[in-house]
């Protein structure tokens, strides 16, 4: 699969100037719902495209895990954004964001049941039939498990990937968060995932609060997440890593240091 390579960063308007000044940058991710499907692209994003930087649209509203069929208009928007930016693939979450017409406003976890697997696979197939490029699926961070889980996380994800043929967007910070909050071993999960299906990896920060680890995207990447990234790369280095930061943006030198830390942990060239 032709896709992103090396170390990238999530493009946000608030840090567009910082991103534009990264000399070795090869790819960014943009929230698909924040881009007008008919164009024009935000100026900073258009400039990156002209430089040859790969842009991957990342959806947050498809609700692939919902009981209802995905909204064709939302799928069409994601596909149109992919074509607008010349993307090699798109990504979305294994989660639901609405039910019975009610919008949750958050990515919500699914019960790891056979019924949920069927629902996800059906919606992914509906999306794949309309999208112009492949899709990568991202498991989310969750603070709880449903009482009717029938599968563990590795079996749940592997079955969805096998049945849909989709790629895996692995969020290593989510792996860490879920393991911390379930008192589980994150390395044991890595050893059971189909790492050859990973298209790229998210890396983000978080914080402890109320006895749980919260994947905030607004805090620094903790050393434990970088250690887990090293464990991942020792097993199967993914094609690309992406730093996610969605608020509380630190000074430019701090962001550059986080990007350098991703490069050092993976062996990819620095982009700063």
XYZ file of N, CA, C and O in Angstrom, residues 83-192:
440
model
N -10.182 12.906 -2.130
C -9.850 13.269 -3.511
C -9.290 14.686 -3.591
O -8.375 14.957 -4.368
N -9.826 15.583 -2.775
C -9.382 16.974 -2.794
C -7.903 17.085 -2.417
O -7.166 17.887 -3.004
N -7.465 16.282 -1.443
C -6.075 16.374 -0.978
C -5.170 15.325 -1.632
O -3.979 15.269 -1.340
N -5.732 14.494 -2.506
C -4.933 13.458 -3.152
C -4.424 12.417 -2.169
O -3.287 11.937 -2.268
N -5.273 12.040 -1.201
C -4.858 11.146 -0.122
C -4.693 9.710 -0.603
O -5.475 9.233 -1.435
N -3.709 8.987 -0.043
C -3.555 7.565 -0.382
C -4.499 6.673 0.407
O -4.713 5.514 0.051
N -5.055 7.190 1.501
C -6.005 6.448 2.322
C -6.713 7.431 3.246
O -6.329 8.602 3.339
N -7.769 6.936 3.911
C -8.451 7.701 4.953
C -8.456 6.849 6.212
O -8.131 5.664 6.190
N -8.839 7.461 7.335
C -8.931 6.699 8.574
C -10.164 7.126 9.358
O -10.678 8.236 9.203
N -10.631 6.212 10.187
C -11.791 6.461 11.067
C -11.659 5.553 12.289
O -10.724 4.768 12.387
N -12.624 5.672 13.203
C -12.544 4.996 14.483
C -13.490 3.803 14.573
O -14.581 3.824 13.995
N -13.063 2.800 15.320
C -13.959 1.711 15.701
C -14.680 2.187 16.958
O -14.205 2.015 18.086
N -15.811 2.840 16.749
C -16.539 3.494 17.836
C -17.911 3.891 17.313
O -18.190 3.768 16.118
N -18.757 4.361 18.223
C -20.007 4.984 17.765
C -20.118 6.363 18.395
O -19.583 6.617 19.479
N -20.777 7.269 17.676
C -20.926 8.647 18.160
C -22.386 9.080 18.208
O -22.675 10.174 18.686
N -23.287 8.228 17.743
C -24.713 8.563 17.803
C -25.522 7.274 17.878
O -25.088 6.213 17.424
N -26.718 7.395 18.438
C -27.637 6.257 18.511
C -29.053 6.810 18.609
O -29.314 7.742 19.372
N -29.950 6.251 17.816
C -31.331 6.702 17.842
C -31.491 8.170 17.522
O -32.408 8.824 18.020
N -30.569 8.704 16.705
C -30.635 10.099 16.324
C -30.029 11.056 17.329
O -30.021 12.270 17.106
N -29.523 10.537 18.441
C -28.913 11.374 19.477
C -27.398 11.393 19.288
O -26.761 10.338 19.208
N -26.835 12.593 19.203
C -25.386 12.744 19.055
C -24.728 12.741 20.435
O -25.112 13.506 21.323
N -23.735 11.885 20.606
C -23.053 11.788 21.896
C -22.032 12.910 22.078
O -21.753 13.320 23.202
N -21.446 13.375 20.981
C -20.398 14.377 21.082
C -19.045 13.805 21.430
O -18.076 14.557 21.596
N -18.955 12.482 21.561
C -17.706 11.818 21.904
C -17.627 10.496 21.153
O -18.639 9.938 20.719
N -16.404 9.981 21.045
C -16.209 8.635 20.535
C -16.470 7.650 21.670
O -15.812 7.704 22.709
N -17.438 6.766 21.499
C -17.830 5.834 22.550
C -17.420 4.406 22.198
O -17.513 3.992 21.041
N -16.977 3.639 23.213
C -16.498 2.279 22.937
C -17.639 1.311 22.670
O -18.776 1.499 23.138
N -17.324 0.259 21.932
C -18.297 -0.780 21.624
C -18.144 -1.958 22.580
O -17.038 -2.242 23.051
N -19.231 -2.667 22.843
C -19.055 -3.966 23.496
C -18.316 -4.891 22.526
O -18.571 -4.872 21.319
N -17.371 -5.654 23.038
C -16.616 -6.553 22.149
C -17.415 -7.854 21.995
O -17.048 -8.919 22.505
N -18.507 -7.734 21.256
C -19.435 -8.846 21.047
C -19.461 -9.219 19.576
O -19.042 -8.450 18.711
N -19.984 -10.398 19.297
C -20.139 -10.826 17.890
C -21.083 -9.881 17.154
O -20.867 -9.573 15.978
N -22.112 -9.428 17.841
C -23.062 -8.514 17.210
C -22.382 -7.201 16.834
O -22.625 -6.648 15.759
N -21.512 -6.711 17.702
C -20.790 -5.476 17.407
C -19.825 -5.667 16.250
O -19.674 -4.781 15.394
N -19.159 -6.807 16.188
C -18.279 -7.106 15.050
C -19.075 -7.053 13.756
O -18.642 -6.441 12.766
N -20.251 -7.676 13.757
C -21.084 -7.670 12.552
C -21.471 -6.251 12.155
O -21.458 -5.890 10.966
N -21.835 -5.422 13.142
C -22.255 -4.054 12.851
C -21.106 -3.241 12.273
O -21.282 -2.513 11.278
N -19.916 -3.352 12.875
C -18.757 -2.625 12.363
C -18.427 -3.076 10.949
O -18.213 -2.239 10.042
N -18.385 -4.365 10.737
C -18.013 -4.883 9.409
C -19.008 -4.449 8.336
O -18.619 -4.125 7.209
N -20.292 -4.434 8.683
C -21.301 -4.003 7.718
C -21.108 -2.537 7.360
O -21.189 -2.149 6.181
N -20.842 -1.705 8.359
C -20.669 -0.276 8.082
C -19.364 0.009 7.362
O -19.298 0.894 6.495
N -18.310 -0.718 7.703
C -17.051 -0.540 6.976
C -17.240 -0.931 5.514
O -16.762 -0.237 4.604
N -17.963 -2.011 5.269
C -18.212 -2.429 3.885
C -19.012 -1.364 3.124
O -18.729 -1.087 1.952
N -19.998 -0.767 3.791
C -20.769 0.311 3.138
C -19.857 1.488 2.798
O -19.975 2.083 1.718
N -18.968 1.832 3.712
C -18.053 2.935 3.462
C -17.069 2.599 2.355
O -16.822 3.407 1.444
N -16.505 1.394 2.400
C -15.528 0.986 1.394
C -16.116 1.007 -0.018
O -15.408 1.300 -0.990
N -17.401 0.707 -0.117
C -18.043 0.675 -1.438
C -18.095 2.054 -2.079
O -18.185 2.162 -3.309
N -18.025 3.111 -1.273
C -18.141 4.467 -1.793
C -16.838 5.257 -1.747
O -16.704 6.260 -2.450
N -15.891 4.844 -0.912
C -14.649 5.606 -0.773
C -13.711 5.347 -1.942
O -13.613 4.213 -2.419
N -12.976 6.361 -2.387
C -12.067 6.187 -3.519
C -10.714 5.597 -3.133
O -9.913 5.271 -3.998
N -10.455 5.461 -1.825
C -9.162 4.975 -1.333
C -9.412 4.006 -0.178
O -10.512 3.956 0.375
N -8.403 3.232 0.226
C -8.565 2.325 1.371
C -8.823 3.081 2.670
O -8.568 4.287 2.781
N -9.311 2.340 3.676
C -9.578 2.917 4.984
C -8.766 2.176 6.039
O -8.582 0.954 5.955
N -8.273 2.932 7.013
C -7.601 2.367 8.187
C -8.486 2.619 9.396
O -9.063 3.702 9.541
N -8.594 1.631 10.270
C -9.489 1.697 11.411
C -8.701 1.854 12.705
O -7.733 1.128 12.933
N -9.149 2.794 13.551
C -8.444 3.090 14.797
C -9.254 2.645 16.013
O -10.356 3.152 16.249
N -8.730 1.739 16.832
C -9.357 1.434 18.115
C -9.175 2.612 19.068
O -8.123 3.257 19.078
N -10.188 2.899 19.855
C -10.149 4.091 20.703
C -9.705 3.744 22.131
O -9.653 2.581 22.520
N -9.397 4.789 22.899
C -9.163 4.636 24.338
C -10.512 4.615 25.045
O -11.426 5.361 24.691
N -10.639 3.746 26.039
C -11.908 3.619 26.750
C -11.649 3.515 28.249
O -10.701 2.855 28.677
N -12.490 4.153 29.028
C -12.354 4.111 30.483
C -13.108 2.945 31.109
O -13.013 2.721 32.319
N -13.868 2.218 30.282
C -14.632 1.091 30.838
C -14.821 0.023 29.760
O -14.666 0.288 28.567
N -15.147 -1.186 30.201
C -15.544 -2.274 29.318
C -17.029 -2.551 29.536
O -17.562 -2.358 30.633
N -17.688 -3.002 28.475
C -19.094 -3.377 28.595
C -19.212 -4.737 29.284
O -18.359 -5.602 29.119
N -20.288 -4.967 30.034
C -20.428 -6.252 30.737
C -20.676 -7.435 29.812
O -20.493 -8.581 30.227
N -21.105 -7.180 28.574
C -21.422 -8.299 27.671
C -20.305 -8.554 26.655
O -20.550 -9.079 25.571
N -19.054 -8.208 26.996
C -17.933 -8.522 26.109
C -17.824 -10.032 25.921
O -17.886 -10.802 26.892
N -17.668 -10.440 24.660
C -17.473 -11.861 24.339
C -16.068 -12.147 23.843
O -15.631 -13.298 23.866
N -15.366 -11.103 23.397
C -14.032 -11.257 22.817
C -13.065 -10.349 23.568
O -13.461 -9.299 24.083
N -11.799 -10.742 23.604
C -10.824 -9.792 24.116
C -10.442 -8.835 22.993
O -10.875 -8.979 21.842
N -9.661 -7.810 23.330
C -9.412 -6.738 22.369
C -8.692 -7.232 21.124
O -9.025 -6.845 20.000
N -7.695 -8.086 21.292
C -6.924 -8.563 20.140
C -7.807 -9.357 19.181
O -7.750 -9.166 17.960
N -8.625 -10.266 19.708
C -9.505 -11.067 18.842
C -10.558 -10.188 18.176
O -10.898 -10.389 16.995
N -11.090 -9.221 18.913
C -12.097 -8.309 18.372
C -11.531 -7.533 17.189
O -12.129 -7.489 16.098
N -10.362 -6.938 17.352
C -9.759 -6.139 16.286
C -9.344 -7.008 15.105
O -9.570 -6.645 13.943
N -8.751 -8.149 15.388
C -8.263 -9.007 14.309
C -9.413 -9.504 13.451
O -9.308 -9.545 12.213
N -10.530 -9.868 14.082
C -11.669 -10.347 13.299
C -12.219 -9.238 12.397
O -12.541 -9.479 11.230
N -12.311 -8.020 12.919
C -12.795 -6.906 12.103
C -11.855 -6.659 10.919
O -12.299 -6.486 9.775
N -10.559 -6.651 11.165
C -9.595 -6.401 10.088
C -9.621 -7.530 9.055
O -9.557 -7.275 7.847
N -9.719 -8.757 9.515
C -9.739 -9.898 8.587
C -10.990 -9.877 7.718
O -10.927 -10.142 6.512
N -12.119 -9.561 8.306
C -13.372 -9.609 7.556
C -13.530 -8.429 6.600
O -14.173 -8.563 5.553
N -12.956 -7.285 6.946
C -13.132 -6.095 6.108
C -11.981 -5.865 5.138
O -12.148 -5.163 4.144
N -10.807 -6.420 5.452
C -9.623 -6.118 4.647
C -9.082 -4.727 4.886
O -8.216 -4.255 4.144
N -9.596 -4.045 5.919
C -9.139 -2.695 6.221
C -7.749 -2.734 6.849
O -7.279 -3.766 7.329
N -7.092 -1.575 6.852
C -5.817 -1.428 7.536
C -6.060 -1.006 8.980
O -7.175 -0.640 9.359
N -5.006 -1.066 9.773
C -5.077 -0.700 11.184
C -4.344 0.613 11.418
O -3.169 0.745 11.068
N -5.048 1.580 11.971
C -4.420 2.779 12.510
C -4.264 2.526 14.002
O -5.233 2.556 14.759
N -3.044 2.228 14.418
C -2.796 1.865 15.805
C -2.394 3.104 16.589
O -1.398 3.753 16.262
N -3.172 3.430 17.602
C -2.837 4.547 18.492
C -2.108 3.959 19.692
O -2.728 3.322 20.552
N -0.793 4.143 19.738
C -0.007 3.517 20.794
C -0.336 4.130 22.149
O -0.230 3.461 23.189
N -0.775 5.388 22.158
C -1.198 6.009 23.409
C -2.500 5.390 23.911
O -2.708 5.251 25.129
N -3.392 5.009 22.996
C -4.613 4.319 23.388
C -4.304 2.935 23.949
O -4.944 2.485 24.911
N -3.357 2.246 23.331
C -2.947 0.933 23.846
C -2.458 1.073 25.288
O -2.818 0.291 26.169
N -1.640 2.092 25.516
C -1.119 2.329 26.855
C -2.249 2.679 27.830
O -2.326 2.137 28.942
N -3.129 3.589 27.406
C -4.220 4.023 28.278
C -5.127 2.859 28.657
O -5.480 2.679 29.829
N -5.507 2.058 27.672
C -6.412 0.944 27.954
C -5.760 -0.084 28.877
O -6.416 -0.635 29.774
N -4.477 -0.337 28.663
C -3.783 -1.297 29.522
C -3.676 -0.775 30.955
O -3.891 -1.513 31.927
N -3.340 0.512 31.090
C -3.251 1.103 32.428
C -4.588 1.007 33.157
O -4.649 0.637 34.337
N -5.652 1.348 32.459
C -6.961 1.421 33.108
C -7.586 0.053 33.334
O -8.525 -0.072 34.133
N -7.074 -0.971 32.649
C -7.565 -2.337 32.857
C -6.582 -3.191 33.643
O -6.795 -4.400 33.796
N -5.486 -2.578 34.093
C -4.417 -3.323 34.787
C -3.939 -4.495 33.932
O -3.767 -5.621 34.411
N -3.721 -4.225 32.658
C -3.290 -5.245 31.704
C -1.890 -4.903 31.191
O -1.343 -3.838 31.474
N -1.329 -5.818 30.434
C 0.018 -5.657 29.878
C -0.093 -5.164 28.443
O -0.552 -5.913 27.570
N 0.322 -3.929 28.144
C 0.188 -3.429 26.768
C 1.065 -4.172 25.774
O 0.683 -4.321 24.612
N 2.217 -4.654 26.210
C 3.106 -5.391 25.297
C 2.462 -6.715 24.877
O 2.597 -7.153 23.733
N 1.725 -7.333 25.792
C 1.035 -8.580 25.455
C 0.010 -8.360 24.353
O -0.176 -9.222 23.476
N -0.654 -7.199 24.363
C -1.597 -6.897 23.284
C -0.856 -6.713 21.965
O -1.285 -7.237 20.922
N 0.249 -5.969 21.989
C 1.025 -5.781 20.753
C 1.415 -7.120 20.143
O 1.396 -7.284 18.920
N 1.762 -8.072 20.990
C 2.215 -9.373 20.492
C 1.100 -10.173 19.838
O 1.380 -11.164 19.147
N -0.140 -9.768 20.027
C -1.260 -10.514 19.445
C -1.960 -9.756 18.316
O -2.889 -10.286 17.712
